[in-house]
């Protein structure tokens, strides 16, 4: 009973706050006669969103797919690389410098270069941008998690004369799961943002990013904002799904003795 | 001195043919921390544990009990002296899984069920899944947790988690159990119940036990012999043979028994006694 009341409150409170904010926003637009090119009101954006729901959904599918491919590829490579770095010292030492270098590069800046590499007609460049953006937080967090083995577990596996791989498989990697998911949660939003921004630099039309720039340059501000709303929803879906999987996968990871 | 080497009655007849469960001879352990003074955790430690014997190590914290246990378990190596387990080097005994071990922390893997935790050592050593299942069911019955086979550690109390850890230590039917304050984190009631269960379990399995504790009644209740240690440097101050009867006779009533209290006082005197008792204290100075 109490937990359902708690859930209702944690969901209801932000929803009410959101509605209140939207109302204030609309009120300000009407009261001060704010022009749509500065910012349109929520009613106008909602109207455009409803009218163009099929193109928004189609754009969301394109951008979302690119983000998903990038997320999966970047996460798999990031986790594998971190496991390798945790097992082999040389890999760790070599990659430390490379990863810090890559971490400070604004990944989307690579987009124009990648478009010329893979051809402007393919989505590959966007997926690659998302994958590289995802790789960094997943790799860093996974590696941190892999180094957090509890001494009692380390002793136990030593007593069992377990091989390095057995230790990784049974203790180190499952133990790192909460850290991996922290990385994935950050990465899920990054994947959507990167895939979206990469569209600004070229490539085929159809995605939400391209639709936003097209609508904005055509002075169709409410429509542009409708696409932005679509992008926000895609980001929310990615984040929530990742969070949901995390909750299920780590449900027994309470501080155990 | 001689006390330390006398085997209890049941094992005495076979002592000449069967190697001791644990034989520690002249062991020193010196830790050298970086840029800090060295710590002599153990000095001139001799200890023999016969097969099937229950020996407790007791002493104030920091006297090297855990260190001694870790040396026997080959989790660390002595600076001087030698250790053998069933006639093998500590390392070989570990590789052959001659002992099971339990720590103060249960150290269960939170992402595995109770069954999965008990089966971990079997799985790592290539035991087939049918045999694993049979063995874990057996062990769960032994520690009274059959109803919790599919539970996760976070769904169990501290005492239940510790019982799972003991079942895991027994998984490969070791002839020796090493336990470092396994009941140290439990409340008094649970603790006494676990002690009674441990007496029953060791009687059923016939395993020798080296048991670290800092509770005097616990040491007396469980042991055939109590090894009293003194700190800085960690040494064996004295060894007390406790004869409170067989496992079957060691019921809850024993805790109220005259002989029990007598042994408790003797251990207390040895622990707090000013003058080092026994030859060991004399021969070095
Ligand atoms: N890994 C280590 N490095 C340095 N000193 C240690 C280490 N382990 C134990 N010691 C020291 O050795 C002494 C004995 O420790 P320990 O065996 O844990 O004592 P006990 O288990 O009897 O409380 C202590 O002074 C402790 O600080
Ligand atoms: Mg200790």
Short mmCIF file of C-alpha atoms in Angstrom, two decimals, chain B residues 70-274:
data_model
loop_
_atom_site.label_atom_id
_atom_site.label_comp_id
_atom_site.label_asym_id
_atom_site.label_seq_id
_atom_site.Cartn_x
_atom_site.Cartn_y
_atom_site.Cartn_z
CA UNK B 70 45.60 -17.14 6.05
CA UNK B 71 49.02 -18.78 6.08
CA UNK B 72 47.43 -22.21 6.51
CA UNK B 73 45.03 -21.36 3.66
CA UNK B 74 47.94 -20.26 1.43
CA UNK B 75 46.37 -16.81 1.10
CA UNK B 76 49.74 -15.52 2.28
CA UNK B 77 53.11 -17.15 2.89
CA UNK B 78 55.24 -17.33 6.05
CA UNK B 79 58.43 -15.30 6.38
CA UNK B 80 60.07 -18.20 8.18
CA UNK B 81 59.19 -21.77 9.06
CA UNK B 82 56.99 -24.28 7.33
CA UNK B 83 53.34 -25.22 7.07
CA UNK B 84 51.91 -28.48 5.88
CA UNK B 85 48.33 -29.56 5.45
CA UNK B 86 47.71 -33.31 5.33
CA UNK B 87 51.40 -33.78 4.63
CA UNK B 88 51.36 -31.45 1.60
CA UNK B 89 52.63 -27.90 1.27
CA UNK B 90 49.98 -25.28 1.95
CA UNK B 91 49.96 -24.40 -1.74
CA UNK B 92 49.48 -27.96 -2.90
CA UNK B 93 46.75 -28.49 -0.30
CA UNK B 94 44.95 -25.41 -1.63
CA UNK B 95 45.27 -26.57 -5.23
CA UNK B 96 43.92 -29.99 -4.18
CA UNK B 97 41.03 -28.31 -2.34
CA UNK B 98 41.95 -30.04 0.90
CA UNK B 99 40.17 -27.43 2.99
CA UNK B 100 37.00 -25.36 3.00
CA UNK B 101 37.05 -21.79 4.29
CA UNK B 102 34.59 -19.32 5.82
CA UNK B 103 35.19 -15.73 6.86
CA UNK B 104 33.49 -13.23 9.15
CA UNK B 105 31.75 -11.84 6.09
CA UNK B 106 29.66 -14.52 4.41
CA UNK B 107 31.03 -13.26 1.09
CA UNK B 108 28.14 -14.67 -0.94
CA UNK B 109 27.74 -13.55 -4.54
CA UNK B 110 24.58 -11.37 -4.44
CA UNK B 111 23.65 -12.18 -8.06
CA UNK B 112 23.54 -15.93 -7.43
CA UNK B 113 20.83 -17.87 -5.64
CA UNK B 114 21.65 -19.80 -2.47
CA UNK B 115 22.04 -22.93 -4.59
CA UNK B 116 24.22 -21.07 -7.10
CA UNK B 117 26.47 -19.88 -4.29
CA UNK B 118 26.89 -23.33 -2.78
CA UNK B 119 27.60 -24.80 -6.20
CA UNK B 120 30.25 -22.18 -7.08
CA UNK B 121 33.32 -24.21 -6.02
CA UNK B 122 31.90 -27.36 -7.63
CA UNK B 123 31.21 -25.47 -10.85
CA UNK B 124 34.73 -24.05 -10.93
CA UNK B 125 36.17 -27.52 -10.51
CA UNK B 126 34.20 -29.07 -13.32
CA UNK B 127 31.58 -31.06 -11.38
CA UNK B 128 28.63 -31.94 -13.65
CA UNK B 129 25.32 -30.17 -13.12
CA UNK B 130 23.42 -33.26 -11.88
CA UNK B 131 26.08 -34.02 -9.27
CA UNK B 132 26.15 -30.36 -8.27
CA UNK B 133 22.41 -30.29 -7.78
CA UNK B 134 22.48 -33.42 -5.63
CA UNK B 135 25.32 -32.11 -3.49
CA UNK B 136 23.80 -28.67 -2.94
CA UNK B 137 20.47 -30.24 -1.92
CA UNK B 138 22.33 -32.40 0.58
CA UNK B 139 24.23 -29.42 2.01
CA UNK B 140 21.10 -27.28 2.21
CA UNK B 141 19.46 -30.00 4.28
CA UNK B 142 22.55 -30.16 6.49
CA UNK B 143 22.43 -26.44 7.28
CA UNK B 144 18.63 -26.39 7.47
CA UNK B 145 17.98 -24.11 4.50
CA UNK B 146 16.20 -26.45 2.06
CA UNK B 147 13.30 -24.02 1.77
CA UNK B 148 15.60 -21.22 0.63
CA UNK B 149 17.36 -22.98 -2.25
CA UNK B 150 16.17 -20.44 -4.81
CA UNK B 151 16.39 -17.34 -2.60
CA UNK B 152 18.95 -14.63 -3.14
CA UNK B 153 21.39 -13.58 -0.38
CA UNK B 154 19.64 -10.23 0.10
CA UNK B 155 16.50 -12.15 1.09
CA UNK B 156 18.29 -13.94 3.96
CA UNK B 157 19.20 -12.88 7.49
CA UNK B 158 22.85 -12.61 8.52
CA UNK B 159 22.73 -15.98 10.27
CA UNK B 160 21.22 -17.67 7.24
CA UNK B 161 23.84 -16.12 4.96
CA UNK B 162 26.56 -17.44 7.21
CA UNK B 163 25.00 -20.91 7.08
CA UNK B 164 25.10 -20.74 3.28
CA UNK B 165 28.78 -19.77 3.52
CA UNK B 166 29.42 -22.81 5.73
CA UNK B 167 27.56 -25.07 3.30
CA UNK B 168 29.72 -23.65 0.50
CA UNK B 169 32.86 -24.36 2.55
CA UNK B 170 31.69 -27.95 2.96
CA UNK B 171 30.77 -28.39 -0.72
CA UNK B 172 33.77 -30.50 -1.67
CA UNK B 173 33.71 -32.56 1.53
CA UNK B 174 37.00 -31.19 2.81
CA UNK B 175 38.75 -32.93 5.70
CA UNK B 176 39.67 -29.52 7.08
CA UNK B 177 37.63 -26.39 7.72
CA UNK B 178 39.27 -23.00 8.25
CA UNK B 179 36.96 -20.44 9.87
CA UNK B 180 37.81 -16.83 10.71
CA UNK B 181 35.27 -15.46 13.21
CA UNK B 182 32.38 -16.81 11.13
CA UNK B 183 29.84 -15.87 13.82
CA UNK B 184 31.50 -12.57 14.74
CA UNK B 185 28.81 -10.43 13.11
CA UNK B 186 25.84 -12.33 14.54
CA UNK B 187 23.71 -11.54 17.57
CA UNK B 188 24.19 -13.63 20.70
CA UNK B 189 21.10 -15.84 20.22
CA UNK B 190 21.87 -16.67 16.59
CA UNK B 191 25.45 -17.16 17.51
CA UNK B 192 24.72 -19.84 20.10
CA UNK B 193 22.38 -21.64 17.74
CA UNK B 194 25.05 -21.59 15.02
CA UNK B 195 27.60 -22.97 17.45
CA UNK B 196 25.36 -25.90 18.32
CA UNK B 197 24.83 -26.54 14.62
CA UNK B 198 28.52 -26.36 13.89
CA UNK B 199 29.24 -29.00 16.54
CA UNK B 200 26.67 -31.25 14.90
CA UNK B 201 27.95 -30.57 11.37
CA UNK B 202 31.60 -31.23 12.20
CA UNK B 203 30.59 -34.42 14.01
CA UNK B 204 28.65 -35.55 10.93
CA UNK B 205 31.42 -34.69 8.48
CA UNK B 206 34.38 -35.67 10.67
CA UNK B 207 36.34 -32.64 9.44
CA UNK B 208 39.14 -31.04 11.43
CA UNK B 209 38.50 -27.37 12.18
CA UNK B 210 40.76 -24.40 12.84
CA UNK B 211 38.42 -21.79 14.25
CA UNK B 212 39.38 -18.17 14.95
CA UNK B 213 37.33 -16.35 17.58
CA UNK B 214 37.66 -13.79 20.31
CA UNK B 215 34.79 -15.17 22.34
CA UNK B 216 35.97 -17.33 25.25
CA UNK B 217 32.69 -19.26 25.73
CA UNK B 218 32.52 -19.90 22.00
CA UNK B 219 36.04 -21.33 21.94
CA UNK B 220 35.39 -23.52 24.98
CA UNK B 221 32.02 -24.75 23.75
CA UNK B 222 33.27 -25.77 20.32
CA UNK B 223 36.80 -26.98 20.79
CA UNK B 224 38.89 -29.99 21.66
CA UNK B 225 41.74 -27.58 22.25
CA UNK B 226 41.91 -23.82 22.70
CA UNK B 227 45.08 -22.09 21.54
CA UNK B 228 45.60 -18.84 23.46
CA UNK B 229 47.64 -16.20 21.63
CA UNK B 230 49.31 -13.02 22.81
CA UNK B 231 49.92 -9.89 20.75
CA UNK B 232 52.98 -7.98 19.58
CA UNK B 233 54.57 -10.15 18.45
CA UNK B 234 51.84 -12.73 17.94
CA UNK B 235 52.75 -15.92 19.74
CA UNK B 236 51.05 -18.96 21.14
CA UNK B 237 50.93 -18.32 24.86
CA UNK B 238 49.37 -21.59 25.89
CA UNK B 239 47.17 -24.43 24.76
CA UNK B 240 44.28 -25.71 26.81
CA UNK B 241 42.72 -29.11 26.26
CA UNK B 242 38.98 -28.97 26.80
CA UNK B 243 37.20 -32.21 27.53
CA UNK B 244 33.52 -31.57 27.49
CA UNK B 245 32.57 -34.82 25.81
CA UNK B 246 31.51 -35.85 22.34
CA UNK B 247 29.36 -33.80 20.02
CA UNK B 248 26.25 -35.67 21.13
CA UNK B 249 26.92 -34.67 24.73
CA UNK B 250 27.50 -31.03 23.92
CA UNK B 251 23.95 -29.83 24.08
CA UNK B 252 22.59 -26.44 25.11
CA UNK B 253 22.68 -27.59 28.75
CA UNK B 254 26.45 -27.68 28.53
CA UNK B 255 26.53 -23.90 28.67
CA UNK B 256 25.16 -24.12 32.22
CA UNK B 257 27.57 -26.85 33.22
CA UNK B 258 30.22 -26.57 35.96
CA UNK B 259 33.01 -27.99 33.78
CA UNK B 260 32.15 -25.49 31.05
CA UNK B 261 32.54 -22.54 33.43
CA UNK B 262 35.75 -23.97 34.80
CA UNK B 263 37.24 -24.10 31.31
CA UNK B 264 36.00 -20.61 30.54
CA UNK B 265 37.79 -19.29 33.63
CA UNK B 266 40.96 -21.12 32.72
CA UNK B 267 41.01 -19.62 29.25
CA UNK B 268 40.29 -16.21 30.71
CA UNK B 269 43.19 -16.56 33.13
CA UNK B 270 45.50 -17.60 30.31
CA UNK B 271 44.36 -14.66 28.20
CA UNK B 272 44.77 -12.08 30.93
CA UNK B 273 47.62 -13.75 32.83
CA UNK B 274 50.55 -11.36 33.28
#
